[in-house]
Coordinates of C-alpha atoms and ligand atoms in Angstrom, one line a residue:
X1 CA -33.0 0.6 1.6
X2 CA -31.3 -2.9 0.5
X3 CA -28.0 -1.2 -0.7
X4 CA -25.3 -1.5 1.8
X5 CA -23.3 2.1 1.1
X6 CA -19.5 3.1 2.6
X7 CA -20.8 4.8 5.9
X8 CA -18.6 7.9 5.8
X9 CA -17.7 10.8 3.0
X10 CA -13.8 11.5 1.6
X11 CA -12.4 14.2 3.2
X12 CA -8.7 13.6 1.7
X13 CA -7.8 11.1 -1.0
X14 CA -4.2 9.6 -1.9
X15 CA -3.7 8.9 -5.4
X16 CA -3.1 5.5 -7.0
X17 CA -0.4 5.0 -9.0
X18 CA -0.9 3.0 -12.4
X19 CA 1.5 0.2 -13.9
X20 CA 1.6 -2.4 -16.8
X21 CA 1.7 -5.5 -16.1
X22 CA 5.0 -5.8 -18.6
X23 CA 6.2 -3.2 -16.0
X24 CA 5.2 -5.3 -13.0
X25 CA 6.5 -8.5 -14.4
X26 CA 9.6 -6.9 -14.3
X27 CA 9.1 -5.7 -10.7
X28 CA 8.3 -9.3 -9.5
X29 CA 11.5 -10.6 -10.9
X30 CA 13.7 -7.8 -9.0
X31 CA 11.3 -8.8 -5.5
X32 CA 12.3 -12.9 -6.3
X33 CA 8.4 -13.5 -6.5
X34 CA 8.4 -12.3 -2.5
X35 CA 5.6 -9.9 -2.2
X36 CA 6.7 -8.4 0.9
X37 CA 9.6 -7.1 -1.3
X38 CA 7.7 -4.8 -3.5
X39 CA 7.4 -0.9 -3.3
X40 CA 3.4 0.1 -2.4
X41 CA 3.8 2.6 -5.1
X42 CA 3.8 -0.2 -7.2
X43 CA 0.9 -1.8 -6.1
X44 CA -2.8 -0.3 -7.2
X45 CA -5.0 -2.1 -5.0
X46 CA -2.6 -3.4 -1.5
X47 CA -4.3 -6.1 0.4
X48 CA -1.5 -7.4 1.7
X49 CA -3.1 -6.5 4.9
X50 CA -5.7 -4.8 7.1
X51 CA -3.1 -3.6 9.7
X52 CA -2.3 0.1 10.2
X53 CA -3.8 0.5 6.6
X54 CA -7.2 1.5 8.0
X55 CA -8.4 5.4 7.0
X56 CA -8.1 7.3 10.5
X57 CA -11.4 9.3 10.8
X58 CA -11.5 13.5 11.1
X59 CA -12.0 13.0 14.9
X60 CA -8.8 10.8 15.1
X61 CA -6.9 13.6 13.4
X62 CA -8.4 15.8 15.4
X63 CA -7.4 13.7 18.7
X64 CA -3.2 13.5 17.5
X65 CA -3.7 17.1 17.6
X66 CA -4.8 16.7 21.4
X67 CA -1.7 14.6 22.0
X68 CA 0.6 15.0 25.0
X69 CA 3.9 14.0 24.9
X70 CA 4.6 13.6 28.4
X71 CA 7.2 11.3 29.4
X72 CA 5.3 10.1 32.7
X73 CA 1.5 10.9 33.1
X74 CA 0.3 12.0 30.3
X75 CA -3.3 13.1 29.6
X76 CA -3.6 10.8 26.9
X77 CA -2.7 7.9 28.7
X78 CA -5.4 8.1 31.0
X79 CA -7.7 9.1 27.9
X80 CA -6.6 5.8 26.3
X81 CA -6.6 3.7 29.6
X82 CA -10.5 4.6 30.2
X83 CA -11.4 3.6 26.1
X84 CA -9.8 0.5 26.7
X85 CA -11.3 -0.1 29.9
X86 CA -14.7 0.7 28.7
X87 CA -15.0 -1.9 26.5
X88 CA -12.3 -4.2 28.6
X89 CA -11.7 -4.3 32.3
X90 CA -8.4 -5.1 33.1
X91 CA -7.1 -4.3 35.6
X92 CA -3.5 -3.5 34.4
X93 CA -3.3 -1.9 30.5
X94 CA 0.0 -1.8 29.1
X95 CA 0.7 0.0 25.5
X96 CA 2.8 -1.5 23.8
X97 CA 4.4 -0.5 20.1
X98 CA 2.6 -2.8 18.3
X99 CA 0.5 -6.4 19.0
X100 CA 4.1 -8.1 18.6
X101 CA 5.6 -6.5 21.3
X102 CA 2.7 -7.6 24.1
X103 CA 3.4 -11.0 22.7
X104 CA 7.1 -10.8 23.5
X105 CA 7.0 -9.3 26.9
X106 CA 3.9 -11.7 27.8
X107 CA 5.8 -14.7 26.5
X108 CA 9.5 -13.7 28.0
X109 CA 7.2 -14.0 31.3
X110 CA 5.5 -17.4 30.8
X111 CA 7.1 -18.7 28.0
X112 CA 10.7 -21.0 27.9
X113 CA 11.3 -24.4 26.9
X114 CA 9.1 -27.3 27.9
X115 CA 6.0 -24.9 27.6
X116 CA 3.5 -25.7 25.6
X117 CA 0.9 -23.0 24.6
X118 CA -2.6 -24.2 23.3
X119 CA -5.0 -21.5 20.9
X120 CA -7.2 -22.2 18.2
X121 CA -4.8 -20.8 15.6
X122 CA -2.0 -18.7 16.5
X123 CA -1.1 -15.8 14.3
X124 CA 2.1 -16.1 13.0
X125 CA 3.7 -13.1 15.3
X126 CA 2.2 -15.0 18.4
X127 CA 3.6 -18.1 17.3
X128 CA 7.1 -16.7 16.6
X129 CA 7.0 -14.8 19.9
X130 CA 6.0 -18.4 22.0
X131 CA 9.4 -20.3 19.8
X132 CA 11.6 -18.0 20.5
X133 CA 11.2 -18.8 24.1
X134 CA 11.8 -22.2 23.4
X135 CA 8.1 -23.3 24.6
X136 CA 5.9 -24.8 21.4
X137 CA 2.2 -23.2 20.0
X138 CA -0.1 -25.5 19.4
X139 CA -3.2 -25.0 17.0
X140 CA -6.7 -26.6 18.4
X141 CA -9.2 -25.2 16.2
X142 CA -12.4 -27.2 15.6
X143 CA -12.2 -29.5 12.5
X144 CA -14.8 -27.2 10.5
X145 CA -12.2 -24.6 10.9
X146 CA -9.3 -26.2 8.7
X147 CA -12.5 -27.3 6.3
X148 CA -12.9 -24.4 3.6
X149 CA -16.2 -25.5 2.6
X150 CA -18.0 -25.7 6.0
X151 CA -20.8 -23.6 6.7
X152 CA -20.3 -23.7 10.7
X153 CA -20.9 -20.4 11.7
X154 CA -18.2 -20.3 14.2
X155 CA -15.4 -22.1 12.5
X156 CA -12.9 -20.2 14.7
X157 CA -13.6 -21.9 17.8
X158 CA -11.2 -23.7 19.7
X159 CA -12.1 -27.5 19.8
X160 CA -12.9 -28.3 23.6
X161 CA -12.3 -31.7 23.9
X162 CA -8.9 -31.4 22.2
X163 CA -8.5 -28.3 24.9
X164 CA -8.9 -30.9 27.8
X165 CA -7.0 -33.7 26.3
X166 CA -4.3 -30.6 25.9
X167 CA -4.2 -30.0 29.3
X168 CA -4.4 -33.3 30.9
X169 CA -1.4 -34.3 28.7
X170 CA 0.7 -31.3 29.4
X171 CA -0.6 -30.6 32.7
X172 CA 1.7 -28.0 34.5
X173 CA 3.7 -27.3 31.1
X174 CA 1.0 -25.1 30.2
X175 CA 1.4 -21.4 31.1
X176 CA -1.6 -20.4 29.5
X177 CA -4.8 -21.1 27.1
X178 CA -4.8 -18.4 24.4
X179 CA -7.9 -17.8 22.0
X180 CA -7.6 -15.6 18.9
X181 CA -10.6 -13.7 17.5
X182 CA -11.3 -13.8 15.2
X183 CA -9.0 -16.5 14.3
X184 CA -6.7 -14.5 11.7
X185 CA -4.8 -17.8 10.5
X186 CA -7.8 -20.1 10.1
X187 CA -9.3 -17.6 8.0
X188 CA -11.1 -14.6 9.9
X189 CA -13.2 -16.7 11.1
X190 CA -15.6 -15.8 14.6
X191 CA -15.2 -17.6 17.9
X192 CA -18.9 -17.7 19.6
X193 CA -19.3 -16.4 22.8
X194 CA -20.2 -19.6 24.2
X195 CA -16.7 -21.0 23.3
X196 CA -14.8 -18.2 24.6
X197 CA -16.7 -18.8 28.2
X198 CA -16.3 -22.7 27.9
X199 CA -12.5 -22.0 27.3
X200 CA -12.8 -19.6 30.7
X201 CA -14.7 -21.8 32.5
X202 CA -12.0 -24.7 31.5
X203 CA -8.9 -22.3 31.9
X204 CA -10.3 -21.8 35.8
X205 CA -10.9 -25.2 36.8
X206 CA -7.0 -26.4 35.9
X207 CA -6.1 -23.4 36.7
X208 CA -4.6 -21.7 33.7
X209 CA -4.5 -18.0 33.0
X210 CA -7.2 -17.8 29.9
X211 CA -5.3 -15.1 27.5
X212 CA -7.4 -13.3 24.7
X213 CA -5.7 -12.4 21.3
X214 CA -8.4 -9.7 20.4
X215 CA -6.9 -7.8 17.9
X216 CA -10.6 -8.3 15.6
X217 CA -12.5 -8.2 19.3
X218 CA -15.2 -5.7 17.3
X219 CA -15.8 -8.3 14.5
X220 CA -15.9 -11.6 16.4
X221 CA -18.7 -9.4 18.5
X222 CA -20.3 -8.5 15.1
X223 CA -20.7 -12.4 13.8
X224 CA -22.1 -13.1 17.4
X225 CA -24.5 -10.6 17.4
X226 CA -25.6 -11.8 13.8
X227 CA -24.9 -15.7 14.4
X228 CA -25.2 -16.6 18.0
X229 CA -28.8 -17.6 19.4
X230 CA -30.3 -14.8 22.0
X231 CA -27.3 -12.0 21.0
X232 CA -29.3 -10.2 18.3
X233 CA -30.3 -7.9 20.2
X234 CA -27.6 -6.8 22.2
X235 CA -25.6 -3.9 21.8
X236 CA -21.9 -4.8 20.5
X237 CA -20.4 -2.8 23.4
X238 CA -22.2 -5.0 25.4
X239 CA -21.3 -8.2 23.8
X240 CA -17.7 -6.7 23.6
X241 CA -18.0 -7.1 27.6
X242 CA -19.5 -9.6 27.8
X243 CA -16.2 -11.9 25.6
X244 CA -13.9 -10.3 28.1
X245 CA -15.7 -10.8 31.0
X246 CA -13.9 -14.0 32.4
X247 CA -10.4 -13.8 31.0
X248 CA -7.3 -13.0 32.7
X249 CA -5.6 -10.7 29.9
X250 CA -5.1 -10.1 26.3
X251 CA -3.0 -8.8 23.7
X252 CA -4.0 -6.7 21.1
X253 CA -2.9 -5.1 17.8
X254 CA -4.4 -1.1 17.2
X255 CA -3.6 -1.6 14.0
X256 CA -6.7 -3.7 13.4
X257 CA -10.0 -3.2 15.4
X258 CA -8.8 0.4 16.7
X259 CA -8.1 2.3 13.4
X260 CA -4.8 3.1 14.0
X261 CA -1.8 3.3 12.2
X262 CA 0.4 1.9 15.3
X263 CA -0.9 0.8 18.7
X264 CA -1.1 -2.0 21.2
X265 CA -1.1 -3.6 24.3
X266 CA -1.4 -5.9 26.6
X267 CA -3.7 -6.7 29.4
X268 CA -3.6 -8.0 32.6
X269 CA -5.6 -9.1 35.8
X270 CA -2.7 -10.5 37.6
X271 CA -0.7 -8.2 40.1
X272 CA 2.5 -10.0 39.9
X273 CA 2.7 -10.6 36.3
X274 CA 1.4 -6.9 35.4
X275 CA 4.4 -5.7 37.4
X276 CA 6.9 -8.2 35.5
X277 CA 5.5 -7.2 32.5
X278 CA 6.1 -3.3 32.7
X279 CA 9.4 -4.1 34.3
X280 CA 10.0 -5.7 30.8
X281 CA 7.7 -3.1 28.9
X282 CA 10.7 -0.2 30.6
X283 CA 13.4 -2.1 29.2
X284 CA 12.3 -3.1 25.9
X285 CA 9.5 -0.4 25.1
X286 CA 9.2 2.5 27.6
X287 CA 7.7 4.2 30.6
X288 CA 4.2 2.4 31.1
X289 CA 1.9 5.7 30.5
X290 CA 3.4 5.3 26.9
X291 CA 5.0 2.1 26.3
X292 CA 6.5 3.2 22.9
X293 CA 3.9 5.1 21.3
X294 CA 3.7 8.7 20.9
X295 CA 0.6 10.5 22.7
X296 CA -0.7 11.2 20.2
X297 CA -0.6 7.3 19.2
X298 CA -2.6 6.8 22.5
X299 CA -5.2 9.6 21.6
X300 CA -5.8 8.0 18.2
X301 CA -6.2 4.5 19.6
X302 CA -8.6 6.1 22.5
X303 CA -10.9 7.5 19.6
X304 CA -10.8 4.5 17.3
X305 CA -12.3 2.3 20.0
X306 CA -15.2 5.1 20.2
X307 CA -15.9 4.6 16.6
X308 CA -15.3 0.7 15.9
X309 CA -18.2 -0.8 17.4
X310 CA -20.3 0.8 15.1
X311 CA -22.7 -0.7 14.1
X312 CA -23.4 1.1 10.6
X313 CA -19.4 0.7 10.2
X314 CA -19.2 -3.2 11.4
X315 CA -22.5 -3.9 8.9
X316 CA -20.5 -1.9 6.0
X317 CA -17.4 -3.6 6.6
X318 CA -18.3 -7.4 6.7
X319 CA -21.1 -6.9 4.0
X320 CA -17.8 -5.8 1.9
X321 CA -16.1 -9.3 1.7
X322 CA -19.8 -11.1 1.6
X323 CA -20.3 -9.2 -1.8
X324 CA -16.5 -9.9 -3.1
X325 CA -17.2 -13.7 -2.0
X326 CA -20.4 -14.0 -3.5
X327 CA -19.3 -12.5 -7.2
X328 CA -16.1 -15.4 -6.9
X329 CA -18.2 -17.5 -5.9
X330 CA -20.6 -17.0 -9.1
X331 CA -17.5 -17.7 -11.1
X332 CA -16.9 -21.0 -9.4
X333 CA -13.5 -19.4 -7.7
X334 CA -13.3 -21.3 -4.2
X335 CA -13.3 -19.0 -1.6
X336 CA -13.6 -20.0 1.9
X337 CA -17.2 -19.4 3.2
X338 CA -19.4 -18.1 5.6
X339 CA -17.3 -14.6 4.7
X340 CA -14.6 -13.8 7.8
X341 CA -14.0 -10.0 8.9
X342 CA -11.5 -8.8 7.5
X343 CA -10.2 -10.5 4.7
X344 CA -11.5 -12.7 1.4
X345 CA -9.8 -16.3 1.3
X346 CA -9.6 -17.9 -1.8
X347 CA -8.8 -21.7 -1.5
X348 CA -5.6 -22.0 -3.8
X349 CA -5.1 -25.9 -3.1
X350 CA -8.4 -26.8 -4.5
X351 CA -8.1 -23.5 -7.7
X352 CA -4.6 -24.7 -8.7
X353 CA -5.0 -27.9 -7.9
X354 CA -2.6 -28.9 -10.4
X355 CA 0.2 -27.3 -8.2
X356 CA 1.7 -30.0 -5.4
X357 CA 1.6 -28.2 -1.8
X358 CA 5.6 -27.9 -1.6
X359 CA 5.6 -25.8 -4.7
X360 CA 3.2 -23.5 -2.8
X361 CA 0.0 -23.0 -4.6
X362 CA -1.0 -19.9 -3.0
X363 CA 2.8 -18.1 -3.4
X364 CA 1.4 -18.9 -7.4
X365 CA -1.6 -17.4 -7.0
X366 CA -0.8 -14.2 -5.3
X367 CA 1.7 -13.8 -7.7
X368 CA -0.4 -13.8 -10.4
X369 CA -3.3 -11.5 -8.7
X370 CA 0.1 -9.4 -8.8
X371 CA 1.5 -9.4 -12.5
X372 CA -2.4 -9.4 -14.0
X373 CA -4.3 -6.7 -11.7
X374 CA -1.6 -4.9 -9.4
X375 CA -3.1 -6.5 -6.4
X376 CA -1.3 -7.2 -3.5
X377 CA -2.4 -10.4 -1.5
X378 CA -0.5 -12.6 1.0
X379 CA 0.0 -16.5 0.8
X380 CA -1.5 -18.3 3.8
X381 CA -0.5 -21.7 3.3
X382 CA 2.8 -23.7 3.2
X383 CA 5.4 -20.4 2.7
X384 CA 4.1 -18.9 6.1
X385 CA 3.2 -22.2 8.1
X386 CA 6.0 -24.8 6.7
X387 CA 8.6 -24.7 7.9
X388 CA 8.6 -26.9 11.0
X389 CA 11.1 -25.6 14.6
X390 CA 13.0 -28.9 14.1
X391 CA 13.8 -27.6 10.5
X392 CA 11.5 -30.4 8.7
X393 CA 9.0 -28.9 5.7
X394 CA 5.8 -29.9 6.1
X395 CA 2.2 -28.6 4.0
X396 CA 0.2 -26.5 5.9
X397 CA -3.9 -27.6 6.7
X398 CA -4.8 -25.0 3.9
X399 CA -3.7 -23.3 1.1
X400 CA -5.0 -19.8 1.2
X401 CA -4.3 -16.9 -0.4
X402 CA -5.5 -13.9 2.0
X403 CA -6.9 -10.6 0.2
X404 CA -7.1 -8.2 3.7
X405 CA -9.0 -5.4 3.4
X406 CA -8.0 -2.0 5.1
X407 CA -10.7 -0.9 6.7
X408 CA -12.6 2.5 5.6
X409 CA -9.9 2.7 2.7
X410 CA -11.3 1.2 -0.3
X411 CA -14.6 1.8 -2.3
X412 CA -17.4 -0.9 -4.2
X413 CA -15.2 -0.1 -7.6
X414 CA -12.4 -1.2 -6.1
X415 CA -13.8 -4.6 -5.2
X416 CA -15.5 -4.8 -8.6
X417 CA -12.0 -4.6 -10.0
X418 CA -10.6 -7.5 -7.6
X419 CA -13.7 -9.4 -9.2
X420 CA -13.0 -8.6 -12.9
X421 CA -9.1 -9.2 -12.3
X422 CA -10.3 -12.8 -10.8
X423 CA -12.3 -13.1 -14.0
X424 CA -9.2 -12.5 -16.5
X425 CA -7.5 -14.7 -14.4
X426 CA -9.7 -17.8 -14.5
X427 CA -8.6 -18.3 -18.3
X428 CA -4.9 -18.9 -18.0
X429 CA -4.8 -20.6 -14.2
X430 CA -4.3 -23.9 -15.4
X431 CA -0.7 -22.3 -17.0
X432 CA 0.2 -21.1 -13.7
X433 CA 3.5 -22.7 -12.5
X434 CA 4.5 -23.1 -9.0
X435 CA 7.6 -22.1 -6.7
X436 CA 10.7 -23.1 -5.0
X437 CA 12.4 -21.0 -2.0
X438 CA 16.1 -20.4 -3.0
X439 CA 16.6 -18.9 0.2
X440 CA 15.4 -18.7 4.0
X441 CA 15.3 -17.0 7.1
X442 CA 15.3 -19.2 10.1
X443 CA 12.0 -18.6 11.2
X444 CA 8.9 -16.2 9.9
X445 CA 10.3 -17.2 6.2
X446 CA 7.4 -15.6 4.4
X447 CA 8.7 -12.4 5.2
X448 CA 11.7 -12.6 3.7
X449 CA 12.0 -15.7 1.3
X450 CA 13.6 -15.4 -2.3
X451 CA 11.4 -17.7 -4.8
X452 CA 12.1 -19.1 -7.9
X453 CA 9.5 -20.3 -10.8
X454 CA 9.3 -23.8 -11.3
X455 CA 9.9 -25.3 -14.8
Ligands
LIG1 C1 -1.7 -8.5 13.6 C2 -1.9 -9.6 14.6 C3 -1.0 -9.7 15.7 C4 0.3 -8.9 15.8 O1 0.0 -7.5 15.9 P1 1.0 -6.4 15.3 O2 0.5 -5.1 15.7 O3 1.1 -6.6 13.8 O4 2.4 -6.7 15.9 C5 -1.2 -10.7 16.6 N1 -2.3 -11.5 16.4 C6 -3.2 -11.4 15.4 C7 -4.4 -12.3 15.4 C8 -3.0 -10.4 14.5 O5 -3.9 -10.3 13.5

C-alpha cells in the first residue's frame, strides 16, 4: 500500500477547545504579540513545539505504574541506565531534569570566559547555558545549511574545514566540539554519519572531548538510513550505535526522541569529569540514580527509547512534514526543503519579504498563523537569535517560522487544516505589518519579549 497511515490507534483523546479569531485577536493583544504568553487552551492546533508534547504510549503508562521512588538505587534507574546504554555506551549516564540542566552542569565544568565552544548550530538552551559561563558558541554549519533552498541532503553538518580553522585559531580555548542532531536551529536538518565520525576523528587528533547534542538521535539515524550511501539497510539501532560510537558524551532532551513528558541527561566517557558532573548533578538536581526526575520519569524514558526507533513510527513521522511541505509548496509558500524531523520551516524572510529583518518577519507571520487558524508556531529568526552578548542587534542567517510537530499527537486532518489555514493566509500576507520589542530580558528574549505592531 502507498498510503502512509498514523501507526498506532486512540486509546484516550483530549479535547480541543474552539475560538474566533475576533476572540483571539483580543488574546494576542493581552500576550503583547509574545506567543509564549498565550494559554494552550486557547490554542487549537500548538506547534509551538515537539518537546514533552509527544502522546506517551499504553506501555509507557503502563511503565510509570512500575515506577520506584527510591531515593538511592532504584529499580528504574538501572531499567533506564541499560535503555540508554543499549542504544549508547557511555560509560557514565547522568539524568538530569530536563536537556537544559545537562547543559548547565556540563558547561559549569568546561565552560568560563575565554572558552570558545564550536557546533554546527547550537540550540538556543545550549547556547544560553555556554554564555552564562562567560565562554562564546559558535555556529559552523555548512553553507547549504543557512541556504533554505538547498537540496543537500545533510544540510546539518558541521563544515570541516571551518572546524579546523576553529581549532587552530582557538587552540587550547576550546573545551570541546559539540554536534547537534539533527540540527534543531538550522532547521531539523540531519547530520550524516560520515560527518559526525570526521568531527570524532578531528576532535581526537587535537585532542578535544567530541560532545553529542542528540536530543533527535532517532531522526538524524532515520535520514541516514534513507540518505547516506551503504546505510539502507541497516537497522536504526544499529546506525544509532554506530553515530555514538566515537564520541566522548552527550546531552540529551527525553522530551524529544524518548516520548516523554520530562527527561534527560547527560553522558560521559571521562572518569574525572563524570564525577564533577554528579558532584554538580547532587547540588543542583539530585542523587545520581534520579537526578530530578521521578522513577517513574526514568521508567517512561526507559520505554520510549524501546519504541522510538521504530521504524513504522520514524517512516510515519517524517512522511508527516514531507506531505505538509509538499501541499505549501504547491501553493508557492517557501518552506525550507528536503523536509527536517520534526518540524515544518517556512521561510518568512523570502514570504514577507516586504518586512525588513529588524521588524522580525517571522514574529509577523506566526502571529498571523495565530489570529487566522489558532495555530501556535515559534519565530526562528531575529527575535530568538538577535540579540548579540555585547548587547548589539543584529539579523539572524534565516528567518524562519518553526511549526514543531508533537510526535504521535496529531492526525492527517489536522495537517490538512495547517494547509487550508496557509491557503486563507496567502490572500492578505502582503497587509501583514511587522514588530518592534518594547521590552527585553537580558538574554533568551524570545521567551519573554513584549511586541508591538508597527505602523
Ligand atoms: C530541546 C533541546 C535542548 C534542551 O532540552 P530541554 O529538555 O528542553 O531542556 C537542547 N538541544 C536541542 C537541540 C533541543 O532541541
Amino acid at each position: 500500500m502507498k498510503t502512509i497511515i498514523e501507526p498506532f490507534r486512540i486509546k484516550s483523546v483530549e479535547p480541543i477547545r474552539f475560538t474566533t479569531q475576533n476572540e483571539r485577536k483580543e488574546l494576542l493583544k493581552k500576550a503583547h504579540y509574545n506567543l509564549f504568553a498565550l494559554k494552550s487552551d486557547d490554542v487549537i492546533i500548538d506547534l509551538l513545539t515537539d518537546s514533552g508534547t509527544s502522546a506517551m504510549s499504553s506501555a509507557q503508562w503502563a511503565a510509570i505504574m512500575n515506577g520506584d521512588e527510591s531515593y538511592a538505587g532504584s529499580p528504574s534507574f538501572d531499567r533506564f541506565e541499560a535503555s540508554v546504554r543499549d542504544l549508547m555506551d557511555f560509560k557514565h549516564i547522568i539524568p538530569t531534569h530536563q536537556g537544559r540542566a545537562a547543559e548547565a552542569i556540563l558547561f559549569s565544568l568546561i565552560g568560563g570566559k575565554g572558552k570558545h565552544i564550536p557546533s554546527n548550530n547550537h540550540f538556543d538552551t545550549t547556547r544560553g547555558n555556554i554564555e552564562a559561563t562567560g565562554a562564546m558558541a559558535h555556529d559552523l554549519v555548512i553553507d547549504e545549511g543557512s541556504d533554505p533552498k538547498s537540496l543537500h541532503p545533510f544540510k546539518g553538518n558541521i563544515d570541516l574545514d571551518k572546524l579546523v580553522a576553529f581549532l587552530d585559531k582557538y587552540g587550547e580555548n576550546v573545551p570541546c566540539i559539540m554536534i547537534t542532531i539533527t540540527n534543531n536551529a538550522g532547521g531539523g536538518q540531519p547530520v550524516s554519519l560520515e560527518n559526525i565520525h570526521f568531527c570524532a576523528k578531528i576532535a581526537r587528533s587535537y585532542n578535544v572531548p567530541f560532545i553529542i547534542d542528540a536530543c533527535r538521535f532517532a531522526e538524524n539515524a532515520w535520514f541516514i538510513k534513507q540518505r547516506e550511501a551503504g546505510q539502507g539497510d541497516r537497522s536504526i539501532k544499529e546506525i544509532v550505535r554506530d553515530m555514538f560510537k566515537f564520541a566522548d558524551g552527550m546531552t540529551m532532551s527525553a522530551k524529544k526522541d524518548a516520548f516523554a513528558n520530562i527527561g534527560g541527561w547527560l553522558a560521559l566517557n571521562d572518569d574525572e569529569l563524570a564525577q564533577n558532573a554528579k558532584t554538580k548533578l547532587i547540588q543542583t538536581e539530585g542523587f545520581p540514580t534520579y537526578g530530578g526526575l521521578a522513577g517513574r520519569d526514568l521508567d517512561a524514558i526507559a520505554q520510549g527509547l524501546k519504541e522510538i526507533i521504530d521504524e513504522d513510527y520514524l517512516r510515519y513521522r517524517v512522511r508527516t512534514n514531507e506531505y505538509i511541505i509538499e501541499r505549501l509548496d504547491a501553493l508557492n509558500i517557501p518552506v525550507v526543503k528536503p523536509a527536517g524531523g520534526h518540524a515544518v520551516f517556512i521561510d518568512a524572510k523570502s514570504w514577507l519579504s516586504h518586512i525588513e529583518p529588524l521588524q522580525y518577519p517571522g514574529q509577523a507571520l506566526a502571529v498571523a498563523l495565530y489570529e487566522l487558524g489558532g495555530i501556535r508556531g515559534c519565530e526562528i529568526g531575529t527575535v530568538m537569535f538577535g540579540r548579540a552578548p555585547d548587547g548589539s542587534e543584529n539579523q539572524a542567517a534565516m528567518e524562519l517560522v518553526r511549526l514543531a510537530i508533537p510526535r504521535r499527537t496529531y492526525t492527517q486532518s489536522h495537517a490538512d487544516y495547517i494547509v487550508e489555514v496557509f491557503e486563507e493566509l496567502a490572500k492578505i500576507k502582503d497587509d501583514l505589518k511587522g514588530f518592534k520589542i518594547i521590552e527585553e530580558p537580558p538574554m533568551m528574549r524570545h521567551f519573554s519579549a513584549k511586541f508591538a505592531t508597527v505602523i
